[in-house]
Amino acid sequence: MIRQLRPDVAVMDPHMPGLSGIESTRHIKTASPDTAVLVLSMFDDDDSVFAAIQAVARGEAVFGAAIADRVLGLFTNQPTAHVEPFPQLTHRERQILELLAQGQPNAAIAGSVGTTPKTVRNHVSNIFTKLQVLDRTQAVIRVRDAGYGRDT
């Protein structure tokens, strides 16, 4: 379809079933080098998505706030401002994620944050959905890649 339609922009999800979004992007760029590819992994509203698509069609790069801040810091050799990790998570979800990344089981997390293990399970499920991970191991890898979750 890419060869036939030659779209200006293709929107990809990196976690597509079957062929990954990354591999699909390679195929798209081979078949239609002028097609810009917008990769979305998590978004909040239609307006943001359409604004990002239009920006990519104009040849602009679109990043989330945390990545944009880091990229800007790299190019300007300026220290970057502190950006809260995983802005899609609530404060409580970030708190639970930090404890999860330290290897604490749900019961211990519940005791630490003053809630029940069932509530922690619900938060952990929401965290997995928002981070687009399948299990605790993948979530911990994401947290540690961001520089968090280690005992000090």
PDB file of C-alpha atoms in Angstrom:
ATOM      1  CA  MET A   1       0.000   0.000   0.000  1.00  0.00           C
ATOM      2  CA  ILE A   2       2.893   2.375   0.716  1.00  0.00           C
ATOM      3  CA  ARG A   3       4.166   1.996  -2.868  1.00  0.00           C
ATOM      4  CA  GLN A   4       0.663   2.625  -4.219  1.00  0.00           C
ATOM      5  CA  LEU A   5      -0.452   5.480  -1.980  1.00  0.00           C
ATOM      6  CA  ARG A   6       2.903   7.230  -1.339  1.00  0.00           C
ATOM      7  CA  PRO A   7       1.613   8.960   1.823  1.00  0.00           C
ATOM      8  CA  ASP A   8       3.341  12.041   3.225  1.00  0.00           C
ATOM      9  CA  VAL A   9       3.232  10.543   6.735  1.00  0.00           C
ATOM     10  CA  ALA A  10       2.902   7.006   8.091  1.00  0.00           C
ATOM     11  CA  VAL A  11       1.924   6.613  11.748  1.00  0.00           C
ATOM     12  CA  MET A  12       3.537   3.638  13.487  1.00  0.00           C
ATOM     13  CA  ASP A  13       3.145   1.943  16.851  1.00  0.00           C
ATOM     14  CA  PRO A  14       6.439   0.375  17.992  1.00  0.00           C
ATOM     15  CA  HIS A  15       4.514  -2.405  19.757  1.00  0.00           C
ATOM     16  CA  MET A  16       2.435  -3.662  16.844  1.00  0.00           C
ATOM     17  CA  PRO A  17       1.531  -7.345  16.786  1.00  0.00           C
ATOM     18  CA  GLY A  18       3.395  -9.404  14.203  1.00  0.00           C
ATOM     19  CA  LEU A  19       6.015  -7.314  12.426  1.00  0.00           C
ATOM     20  CA  SER A  20       7.374  -4.711  14.843  1.00  0.00           C
ATOM     21  CA  GLY A  21       6.863  -1.011  14.226  1.00  0.00           C
ATOM     22  CA  ILE A  22      10.618  -0.601  13.830  1.00  0.00           C
ATOM     23  CA  GLU A  23      10.864  -3.275  11.146  1.00  0.00           C
ATOM     24  CA  SER A  24       7.737  -1.924   9.437  1.00  0.00           C
ATOM     25  CA  THR A  25       9.348   1.531   9.396  1.00  0.00           C
ATOM     26  CA  ARG A  26      12.392   0.083   7.608  1.00  0.00           C
ATOM     27  CA  HIS A  27      10.110  -1.401   4.950  1.00  0.00           C
ATOM     28  CA  ILE A  28       8.222   1.879   4.554  1.00  0.00           C
ATOM     29  CA  LYS A  29      11.417   3.930   4.142  1.00  0.00           C
ATOM     30  CA  THR A  30      12.734   1.435   1.581  1.00  0.00           C
ATOM     31  CA  ALA A  31       9.494   1.448  -0.426  1.00  0.00           C
ATOM     32  CA  SER A  32       8.857   5.192  -0.124  1.00  0.00           C
ATOM     33  CA  PRO A  33      11.891   7.190   1.075  1.00  0.00           C
ATOM     34  CA  ASP A  34       9.951  10.479   1.021  1.00  0.00           C
ATOM     35  CA  THR A  35       7.324   9.217   3.458  1.00  0.00           C
ATOM     36  CA  ALA A  36       7.904  10.627   6.948  1.00  0.00           C
ATOM     37  CA  VAL A  37       7.275   8.166   9.766  1.00  0.00           C
ATOM     38  CA  LEU A  38       5.711   9.251  13.040  1.00  0.00           C
ATOM     39  CA  VAL A  39       6.127   6.743  15.851  1.00  0.00           C
ATOM     40  CA  LEU A  40       3.571   7.029  18.643  1.00  0.00           C
ATOM     41  CA  SER A  41       3.841   4.887  21.708  1.00  0.00           C
ATOM     42  CA  MET A  42       1.563   6.779  24.088  1.00  0.00           C
ATOM     43  CA  PHE A  43      -0.660   9.788  23.487  1.00  0.00           C
ATOM     44  CA  ASP A  44      -3.362  11.622  25.363  1.00  0.00           C
ATOM     45  CA  ASP A  45      -5.658  13.340  22.896  1.00  0.00           C
ATOM     46  CA  ASP A  46      -6.551  13.655  19.215  1.00  0.00           C
ATOM     47  CA  ASP A  47      -5.380  17.278  18.960  1.00  0.00           C
ATOM     48  CA  SER A  48      -1.855  16.311  20.037  1.00  0.00           C
ATOM     49  CA  VAL A  49      -1.737  13.448  17.568  1.00  0.00           C
ATOM     50  CA  PHE A  50      -2.906  15.547  14.614  1.00  0.00           C
ATOM     51  CA  ALA A  51      -0.550  18.401  15.511  1.00  0.00           C
ATOM     52  CA  ALA A  52       2.341  15.931  15.624  1.00  0.00           C
ATOM     53  CA  ILE A  53       1.347  14.427  12.246  1.00  0.00           C
ATOM     54  CA  GLN A  54       1.236  17.884  10.665  1.00  0.00           C
ATOM     55  CA  ALA A  55       4.638  18.782  12.161  1.00  0.00           C
ATOM     56  CA  VAL A  56       6.205  15.583  10.823  1.00  0.00           C
ATOM     57  CA  ALA A  57       4.707  16.242   7.373  1.00  0.00           C
ATOM     58  CA  ARG A  58       6.519  19.623   7.456  1.00  0.00           C
ATOM     59  CA  GLY A  59       9.778  17.792   8.169  1.00  0.00           C
ATOM     60  CA  GLU A  60       9.918  18.609  11.882  1.00  0.00           C
ATOM     61  CA  ALA A  61      10.869  16.148  14.613  1.00  0.00           C
ATOM     62  CA  VAL A  62       8.419  15.641  17.460  1.00  0.00           C
ATOM     63  CA  PHE A  63       9.494  14.352  20.871  1.00  0.00           C
ATOM     64  CA  GLY A  64       7.964  14.086  24.304  1.00  0.00           C
ATOM     65  CA  ALA A  65       9.011  16.750  26.815  1.00  0.00           C
ATOM     66  CA  ALA A  66      11.652  14.618  28.555  1.00  0.00           C
ATOM     67  CA  ILE A  67      13.361  13.562  25.331  1.00  0.00           C
ATOM     68  CA  ALA A  68      13.149  17.034  23.789  1.00  0.00           C
ATOM     69  CA  ASP A  69      14.817  18.501  26.876  1.00  0.00           C
ATOM     70  CA  ARG A  70      17.642  15.922  26.751  1.00  0.00           C
ATOM     71  CA  VAL A  71      18.192  16.411  22.997  1.00  0.00           C
ATOM     72  CA  LEU A  72      18.252  20.181  23.395  1.00  0.00           C
ATOM     73  CA  GLY A  73      20.811  19.814  26.191  1.00  0.00           C
ATOM     74  CA  LEU A  74      23.024  17.637  23.998  1.00  0.00           C
ATOM     75  CA  PHE A  75      23.052  20.167  21.155  1.00  0.00           C
ATOM     76  CA  THR A  76      23.520  23.241  23.312  1.00  0.00           C
ATOM     77  CA  ASN A  77      25.948  21.702  25.824  1.00  0.00           C
ATOM     78  CA  GLN A  78      23.705  23.164  28.504  1.00  0.00           C
ATOM     79  CA  PRO A  79      22.565  21.226  31.530  1.00  0.00           C
ATOM     80  CA  THR A  80      18.970  20.176  31.095  1.00  0.00           C
ATOM     81  CA  ALA A  81      16.242  21.063  33.532  1.00  0.00           C
ATOM     82  CA  HIS A  82      14.921  18.275  35.696  1.00  0.00           C
ATOM     83  CA  VAL A  83      11.984  16.599  34.004  1.00  0.00           C
ATOM     84  CA  GLU A  84       9.788  14.266  36.010  1.00  0.00           C
ATOM     85  CA  PRO A  85      10.251  10.724  34.684  1.00  0.00           C
ATOM     86  CA  PHE A  86       7.250   9.034  33.086  1.00  0.00           C
ATOM     87  CA  PRO A  87       4.928  12.060  33.009  1.00  0.00           C
ATOM     88  CA  GLN A  88       2.025   9.843  31.952  1.00  0.00           C
ATOM     89  CA  LEU A  89       2.029   8.289  35.438  1.00  0.00           C
ATOM     90  CA  THR A  90       0.348   9.779  38.490  1.00  0.00           C
ATOM     91  CA  HIS A  91       2.453  10.666  41.534  1.00  0.00           C
ATOM     92  CA  ARG A  92       1.260   7.488  43.312  1.00  0.00           C
ATOM     93  CA  GLU A  93       2.048   5.331  40.250  1.00  0.00           C
ATOM     94  CA  ARG A  94       5.594   6.764  40.077  1.00  0.00           C
ATOM     95  CA  GLN A  95       5.995   6.101  43.800  1.00  0.00           C
ATOM     96  CA  ILE A  96       4.863   2.482  43.358  1.00  0.00           C
ATOM     97  CA  LEU A  97       7.008   2.047  40.247  1.00  0.00           C
ATOM     98  CA  GLU A  98      10.088   3.198  42.169  1.00  0.00           C
ATOM     99  CA  LEU A  99       9.427   0.621  44.912  1.00  0.00           C
ATOM    100  CA  LEU A 100       8.675  -2.052  42.319  1.00  0.00           C
ATOM    101  CA  ALA A 101      12.011  -1.280  40.629  1.00  0.00           C
ATOM    102  CA  GLN A 102      13.744  -1.761  43.969  1.00  0.00           C
ATOM    103  CA  GLY A 103      12.428  -5.334  43.917  1.00  0.00           C
ATOM    104  CA  GLN A 104       9.730  -4.956  46.567  1.00  0.00           C
ATOM    105  CA  PRO A 105       6.723  -7.293  46.369  1.00  0.00           C
ATOM    106  CA  ASN A 106       3.194  -5.878  46.314  1.00  0.00           C
ATOM    107  CA  ALA A 107       2.605  -6.532  50.028  1.00  0.00           C
ATOM    108  CA  ALA A 108       5.722  -4.553  51.001  1.00  0.00           C
ATOM    109  CA  ILE A 109       4.821  -1.765  48.575  1.00  0.00           C
ATOM    110  CA  ALA A 110       1.335  -1.615  50.102  1.00  0.00           C
ATOM    111  CA  GLY A 111       2.845  -1.233  53.572  1.00  0.00           C
ATOM    112  CA  SER A 112       5.239   1.472  52.370  1.00  0.00           C
ATOM    113  CA  VAL A 113       2.564   3.624  50.732  1.00  0.00           C
ATOM    114  CA  GLY A 114      -0.253   2.882  53.201  1.00  0.00           C
ATOM    115  CA  THR A 115      -2.675   1.016  50.978  1.00  0.00           C
ATOM    116  CA  THR A 116      -3.797  -2.564  50.322  1.00  0.00           C
ATOM    117  CA  PRO A 117      -2.028  -5.134  48.120  1.00  0.00           C
ATOM    118  CA  LYS A 118      -5.128  -5.189  45.860  1.00  0.00           C
ATOM    119  CA  THR A 119      -4.809  -1.431  45.292  1.00  0.00           C
ATOM    120  CA  VAL A 120      -1.111  -1.878  44.535  1.00  0.00           C
ATOM    121  CA  ARG A 121      -2.003  -4.607  41.991  1.00  0.00           C
ATOM    122  CA  ASN A 122      -4.407  -2.168  40.326  1.00  0.00           C
ATOM    123  CA  HIS A 123      -1.735   0.552  40.221  1.00  0.00           C
ATOM    124  CA  VAL A 124       0.833  -1.913  38.829  1.00  0.00           C
ATOM    125  CA  SER A 125      -1.619  -2.914  36.092  1.00  0.00           C
ATOM    126  CA  ASN A 126      -2.166   0.756  35.205  1.00  0.00           C
ATOM    127  CA  ILE A 127       1.607   1.336  35.177  1.00  0.00           C
ATOM    128  CA  PHE A 128       2.126  -1.562  32.765  1.00  0.00           C
ATOM    129  CA  THR A 129      -0.545  -0.177  30.440  1.00  0.00           C
ATOM    130  CA  LYS A 130       0.816   3.369  30.513  1.00  0.00           C
ATOM    131  CA  LEU A 131       4.434   2.259  30.012  1.00  0.00           C
ATOM    132  CA  GLN A 132       3.341  -0.296  27.407  1.00  0.00           C
ATOM    133  CA  VAL A 133       5.154  -3.155  29.100  1.00  0.00           C
ATOM    134  CA  LEU A 134       3.983  -6.687  29.758  1.00  0.00           C
ATOM    135  CA  ASP A 135       5.491  -7.439  33.142  1.00  0.00           C
ATOM    136  CA  ARG A 136       7.525  -6.258  36.145  1.00  0.00           C
ATOM    137  CA  THR A 137      10.830  -7.067  34.466  1.00  0.00           C
ATOM    138  CA  GLN A 138      10.110  -4.831  31.476  1.00  0.00           C
ATOM    139  CA  ALA A 139       8.894  -2.051  33.773  1.00  0.00           C
ATOM    140  CA  VAL A 140      12.048  -2.290  35.891  1.00  0.00           C
ATOM    141  CA  ILE A 141      14.221  -2.141  32.773  1.00  0.00           C
ATOM    142  CA  ARG A 142      12.422   1.049  31.660  1.00  0.00           C
ATOM    143  CA  VAL A 143      12.882   2.611  35.107  1.00  0.00           C
ATOM    144  CA  ARG A 144      16.522   1.681  35.381  1.00  0.00           C
ATOM    145  CA  ASP A 145      17.245   2.879  31.833  1.00  0.00           C
ATOM    146  CA  ALA A 146      15.855   6.226  32.999  1.00  0.00           C
ATOM    147  CA  GLY A 147      18.304   6.181  35.943  1.00  0.00           C
ATOM    148  CA  TYR A 148      15.819   5.390  38.695  1.00  0.00           C
ATOM    149  CA  GLY A 149      14.895   2.470  40.891  1.00  0.00           C
ATOM    150  CA  ARG A 150      18.219   1.666  42.507  1.00  0.00           C
ATOM    151  CA  ASP A 151      18.742   1.558  46.232  1.00  0.00           C
ATOM    152  CA  THR A 152      20.947   4.402  47.419  1.00  0.00           C
TER     153      THR A 152
END
